Short mmCIF file of N, CA and C in Angstrom, two decimals:
data_model
loop_
_atom_site.label_atom_id
_atom_site.label_comp_id
_atom_site.label_asym_id
_atom_site.label_seq_id
_atom_site.Cartn_x
_atom_site.Cartn_y
_atom_site.Cartn_z
N UNK J 89 -4.10 -14.02 -5.33
CA UNK J 89 -5.27 -13.53 -5.10
C UNK J 89 -6.47 -14.45 -5.93
N UNK J 90 -6.33 -15.41 -5.58
CA UNK J 90 -7.21 -16.51 -6.11
C UNK J 90 -8.10 -16.83 -4.74
N UNK J 91 -9.63 -16.13 -5.04
CA UNK J 91 -10.15 -16.54 -3.82
C UNK J 91 -11.59 -17.62 -3.53
N UNK J 92 -11.34 -17.98 -4.90
CA UNK J 92 -12.60 -19.19 -4.68
C UNK J 92 -12.87 -20.27 -3.88
N UNK J 93 -11.80 -20.55 -3.17
CA UNK J 93 -11.67 -21.67 -2.32
C UNK J 93 -12.44 -21.08 -0.94
N UNK J 94 -12.18 -19.64 -0.42
CA UNK J 94 -12.65 -18.99 0.48
C UNK J 94 -13.93 -18.57 0.25
N UNK J 95 -14.13 -18.14 -1.01
CA UNK J 95 -16.02 -17.67 -1.34
C UNK J 95 -16.68 -18.95 -1.19
N UNK J 96 -16.23 -20.15 -1.66
CA UNK J 96 -17.24 -21.31 -1.76
C UNK J 96 -17.30 -21.91 0.28
N UNK J 97 -16.09 -21.37 1.00
CA UNK J 97 -16.64 -21.72 2.17
C UNK J 97 -17.41 -20.71 2.91
N UNK J 98 -17.75 -19.70 2.81
CA UNK J 98 -18.57 -18.54 3.12
C UNK J 98 -19.88 -18.47 2.67
N UNK J 99 -19.64 -19.11 1.49
CA UNK J 99 -21.47 -19.44 0.97
C UNK J 99 -22.06 -20.70 1.71
N UNK J 100 -20.96 -21.50 1.93
CA UNK J 100 -21.64 -23.16 2.70
C UNK J 100 -21.74 -22.30 4.22
N UNK J 101 -21.11 -21.90 4.90
CA UNK J 101 -21.54 -20.86 5.90
C UNK J 101 -22.69 -20.49 6.77
N UNK J 102 -22.91 -19.46 5.66
CA UNK J 102 -23.89 -18.87 5.58
C UNK J 102 -23.95 -17.61 6.55
N UNK J 103 -22.75 -16.94 6.75
CA UNK J 103 -22.42 -16.40 8.30
C UNK J 103 -24.00 -15.09 7.79
N UNK J 104 -23.91 -14.21 8.93
CA UNK J 104 -24.65 -13.19 9.10
C UNK J 104 -24.16 -11.87 8.10
N UNK J 105 -22.69 -12.06 8.52
CA UNK J 105 -21.86 -11.11 7.49
C UNK J 105 -20.85 -11.20 7.30
N UNK J 106 -19.57 -10.66 6.65
CA UNK J 106 -18.43 -11.11 6.05
C UNK J 106 -17.55 -9.88 6.86
N UNK J 107 -16.60 -9.83 7.53
CA UNK J 107 -15.47 -8.62 8.02
C UNK J 107 -14.44 -9.08 6.79
N UNK J 108 -13.63 -8.29 6.43
CA UNK J 108 -12.40 -8.06 5.66
C UNK J 108 -11.18 -7.94 6.10
N UNK J 109 -9.82 -7.43 6.19
CA UNK J 109 -9.51 -6.42 6.45
C UNK J 109 -8.49 -6.84 5.00
N UNK J 110 -8.29 -5.75 4.21
CA UNK J 110 -7.86 -5.62 2.69
C UNK J 110 -7.54 -4.12 2.74
N UNK J 111 -6.66 -4.27 1.56
CA UNK J 111 -6.27 -2.92 0.52
C UNK J 111 -5.83 -2.84 -0.80
N UNK J 112 -5.97 -2.15 -1.32
CA UNK J 112 -5.55 -1.90 -2.91
C UNK J 112 -5.83 -3.04 -3.82
N UNK J 113 -5.12 -3.62 -4.92
CA UNK J 113 -5.94 -4.55 -5.85
C UNK J 113 -6.35 -5.59 -5.17
N UNK J 114 -5.68 -6.37 -4.07
CA UNK J 114 -6.47 -7.33 -3.75
C UNK J 114 -7.92 -7.30 -3.26
N UNK J 115 -7.89 -5.67 -2.66
CA UNK J 115 -9.39 -5.74 -2.34
C UNK J 115 -10.60 -5.43 -3.26
N UNK J 116 -10.01 -4.96 -4.58
CA UNK J 116 -10.66 -5.07 -5.51
C UNK J 116 -11.18 -6.12 -5.98
N UNK J 117 -10.11 -6.86 -6.23
CA UNK J 117 -11.19 -8.22 -6.76
C UNK J 117 -11.80 -8.90 -5.91
N UNK J 118 -11.09 -9.08 -4.48
CA UNK J 118 -12.41 -9.49 -3.55
C UNK J 118 -13.70 -9.38 -3.88
N UNK J 119 -13.61 -7.81 -3.62
CA UNK J 119 -15.32 -7.36 -3.94
C UNK J 119 -15.65 -7.95 -5.17
N UNK J 120 -14.80 -7.77 -6.34
CA UNK J 120 -16.03 -8.15 -7.38
C UNK J 120 -15.74 -9.51 -7.58
N UNK J 121 -14.84 -10.70 -7.23
CA UNK J 121 -15.20 -11.89 -7.21
C UNK J 121 -16.24 -12.61 -6.20
N UNK J 122 -16.53 -11.51 -4.92
CA UNK J 122 -17.83 -11.79 -3.52
C UNK J 122 -19.00 -11.54 -4.28
N UNK J 123 -19.08 -10.49 -5.38
CA UNK J 123 -20.23 -10.49 -6.34
C UNK J 123 -20.54 -11.35 -7.07
N UNK J 124 -19.58 -11.65 -8.16
CA UNK J 124 -19.89 -12.69 -9.28
C UNK J 124 -19.95 -14.08 -8.55
N UNK J 125 -19.70 -14.32 -7.30
CA UNK J 125 -20.36 -15.47 -6.30
C UNK J 125 -21.41 -15.72 -5.91
N UNK J 126 -22.25 -14.56 -6.51
CA UNK J 126 -23.93 -14.82 -6.00
C UNK J 126 -23.81 -14.06 -4.00
N UNK J 127 -22.52 -13.70 -3.82
CA UNK J 127 -22.72 -13.48 -2.31
C UNK J 127 -23.20 -11.91 -2.12
N UNK J 128 -22.92 -11.08 -2.77
CA UNK J 128 -22.81 -9.43 -2.68
C UNK J 128 -24.63 -8.66 -1.89
N UNK J 129 -25.30 -9.95 -2.50
CA UNK J 129 -26.99 -9.90 -2.23
C UNK J 129 -27.47 -10.49 -1.30
N UNK J 130 -26.78 -11.28 -0.28
CA UNK J 130 -27.04 -12.30 0.41
C UNK J 130 -26.37 -11.82 1.84
N UNK J 131 -25.15 -11.60 1.35
CA UNK J 131 -24.21 -11.45 3.00
C UNK J 131 -23.50 -10.70 3.01
N UNK J 132 -23.66 -9.28 3.59
CA UNK J 132 -23.19 -8.11 4.12
C UNK J 132 -21.43 -8.19 4.49
N UNK J 133 -21.20 -7.48 3.32
CA UNK J 133 -19.41 -7.58 3.39
C UNK J 133 -19.07 -5.93 4.04
N UNK J 134 -18.37 -6.21 4.76
CA UNK J 134 -17.29 -5.42 5.80
C UNK J 134 -16.07 -5.13 5.63
N UNK J 135 -15.87 -3.88 5.55
CA UNK J 135 -14.24 -4.18 5.22
C UNK J 135 -13.65 -2.92 6.18
N UNK J 136 -12.12 -2.89 6.35
CA UNK J 136 -11.14 -2.12 7.01
C UNK J 136 -11.81 -0.32 5.94
N UNK J 137 -11.30 0.56 7.05
CA UNK J 137 -11.14 1.81 6.17
C UNK J 137 -10.34 2.15 5.17
N UNK J 138 -9.29 1.22 4.76
CA UNK J 138 -8.35 1.43 3.43
C UNK J 138 -9.13 0.73 2.38
N UNK J 139 -10.13 0.97 2.32
CA UNK J 139 -10.91 0.74 0.70
C UNK J 139 -11.31 2.24 0.55
N UNK J 140 -10.66 2.92 0.07
CA UNK J 140 -10.75 4.10 -0.07
C UNK J 140 -11.27 4.03 -1.43
N UNK J 141 -11.18 5.82 -2.25
CA UNK J 141 -12.00 5.90 -3.56
C UNK J 141 -11.41 5.10 -4.66
N UNK J 142 -10.03 5.07 -4.76
CA UNK J 142 -9.41 4.38 -5.88
C UNK J 142 -9.67 3.07 -5.48
N UNK J 143 -9.46 2.29 -5.00
CA UNK J 143 -10.26 1.00 -4.26
C UNK J 143 -11.68 0.59 -4.85
N UNK J 144 -12.37 1.90 -4.35
CA UNK J 144 -14.10 1.19 -4.54
C UNK J 144 -14.17 1.57 -6.40
N UNK J 145 -13.36 2.73 -6.82
CA UNK J 145 -13.53 2.23 -8.14
C UNK J 145 -13.05 1.57 -8.76
N UNK J 146 -11.63 1.20 -8.63
CA UNK J 146 -11.60 -0.33 -9.07
C UNK J 146 -12.21 -1.07 -8.99
N UNK J 147 -13.42 -1.12 -7.98
CA UNK J 147 -14.15 -2.37 -7.99
C UNK J 147 -14.97 -2.73 -8.74
N UNK J 148 -15.43 -1.31 -9.00
CA UNK J 148 -16.70 -0.94 -9.73
C UNK J 148 -18.24 -1.15 -8.95
N UNK J 149 -18.93 -2.14 -9.62
CA UNK J 149 -20.23 -2.02 -9.09
C UNK J 149 -20.36 -3.06 -7.96
N UNK J 150 -19.35 -3.94 -8.08
CA UNK J 150 -19.55 -4.57 -6.99
C UNK J 150 -19.22 -4.13 -5.55
N UNK J 151 -18.27 -3.01 -5.24
CA UNK J 151 -18.40 -2.45 -4.17
C UNK J 151 -19.73 -1.31 -3.60
N UNK J 152 -20.63 -1.42 -4.57
CA UNK J 152 -21.90 -0.62 -3.75
C UNK J 152 -22.25 -1.39 -2.96
N UNK J 153 -22.69 -1.11 -1.49
CA UNK J 153 -23.25 -1.52 -0.59
C UNK J 153 -22.54 -2.26 0.42
N UNK J 154 -20.77 -1.89 0.48
CA UNK J 154 -19.73 -2.61 1.05
C UNK J 154 -19.58 -1.63 2.38
N UNK J 155 -19.49 -2.20 3.74
CA UNK J 155 -19.50 -0.98 4.35
C UNK J 155 -17.94 -0.88 4.85
N UNK J 156 -17.38 0.61 5.24
CA UNK J 156 -16.09 0.58 5.91
C UNK J 156 -16.26 1.24 7.28
N UNK J 157 -15.33 1.27 7.72
CA UNK J 157 -14.95 2.17 8.91
C UNK J 157 -13.91 2.47 9.41
N UNK J 158 -14.05 3.96 8.91
CA UNK J 158 -12.33 4.82 8.69
C UNK J 158 -12.91 6.12 9.13
N UNK J 159 -12.25 7.15 9.11
CA UNK J 159 -12.57 8.64 9.28
C UNK J 159 -11.91 9.48 8.03
N UNK J 160 -11.51 8.33 7.21
CA UNK J 160 -10.88 9.24 5.96
C UNK J 160 -11.37 8.99 4.54
N UNK J 161 -11.07 9.91 3.92
CA UNK J 161 -11.62 9.89 2.57
C UNK J 161 -10.32 10.69 1.93
N UNK J 162 -10.22 9.97 -0.08
CA UNK J 162 -9.30 10.71 -0.15
C UNK J 162 -10.24 12.25 -1.01
N UNK J 163 -11.06 12.40 -0.69
CA UNK J 163 -11.96 13.19 -1.49
C UNK J 163 -12.39 14.26 -0.24
N UNK J 164 -11.77 13.58 1.14
CA UNK J 164 -12.06 14.26 2.06
C UNK J 164 -11.88 15.98 1.94
N UNK J 165 -12.94 16.67 2.08
CA UNK J 165 -12.79 18.71 1.75
C UNK J 165 -12.18 19.08 3.54
N UNK J 166 -11.40 19.10 3.58
CA UNK J 166 -10.72 19.94 4.93
C UNK J 166 -10.18 21.57 4.38
N UNK J 167 -9.56 22.07 5.42
CA UNK J 167 -8.99 23.36 4.83
C UNK J 167 -7.74 23.26 4.66
N UNK J 168 -7.17 21.98 4.67
CA UNK J 168 -5.95 21.77 4.38
C UNK J 168 -5.28 21.76 2.95
N UNK J 169 -6.72 21.00 2.40
CA UNK J 169 -6.45 20.84 1.13
C UNK J 169 -7.41 21.85 0.54
N UNK J 170 -7.41 23.07 0.56
CA UNK J 170 -7.99 24.02 0.19
C UNK J 170 -6.44 24.69 -0.64
#
């Protein structure tokens, strides 16, 4: 889970956005490293729907503004959860 080379490449390419497919501890670390590299406020980060509340909580403030695409959330209030 060492992302420095990838983050340097992203910074050099200056894409319009970055889309990632990840989950779990690696996802949280990537989001923290992405923010620490100064990319968070420059290049939007899109992730898979597997960035659920637990992963986002583990990433902390680095996860703010990350866009995801899934119809699921740990805290989704449905009749089956009641």
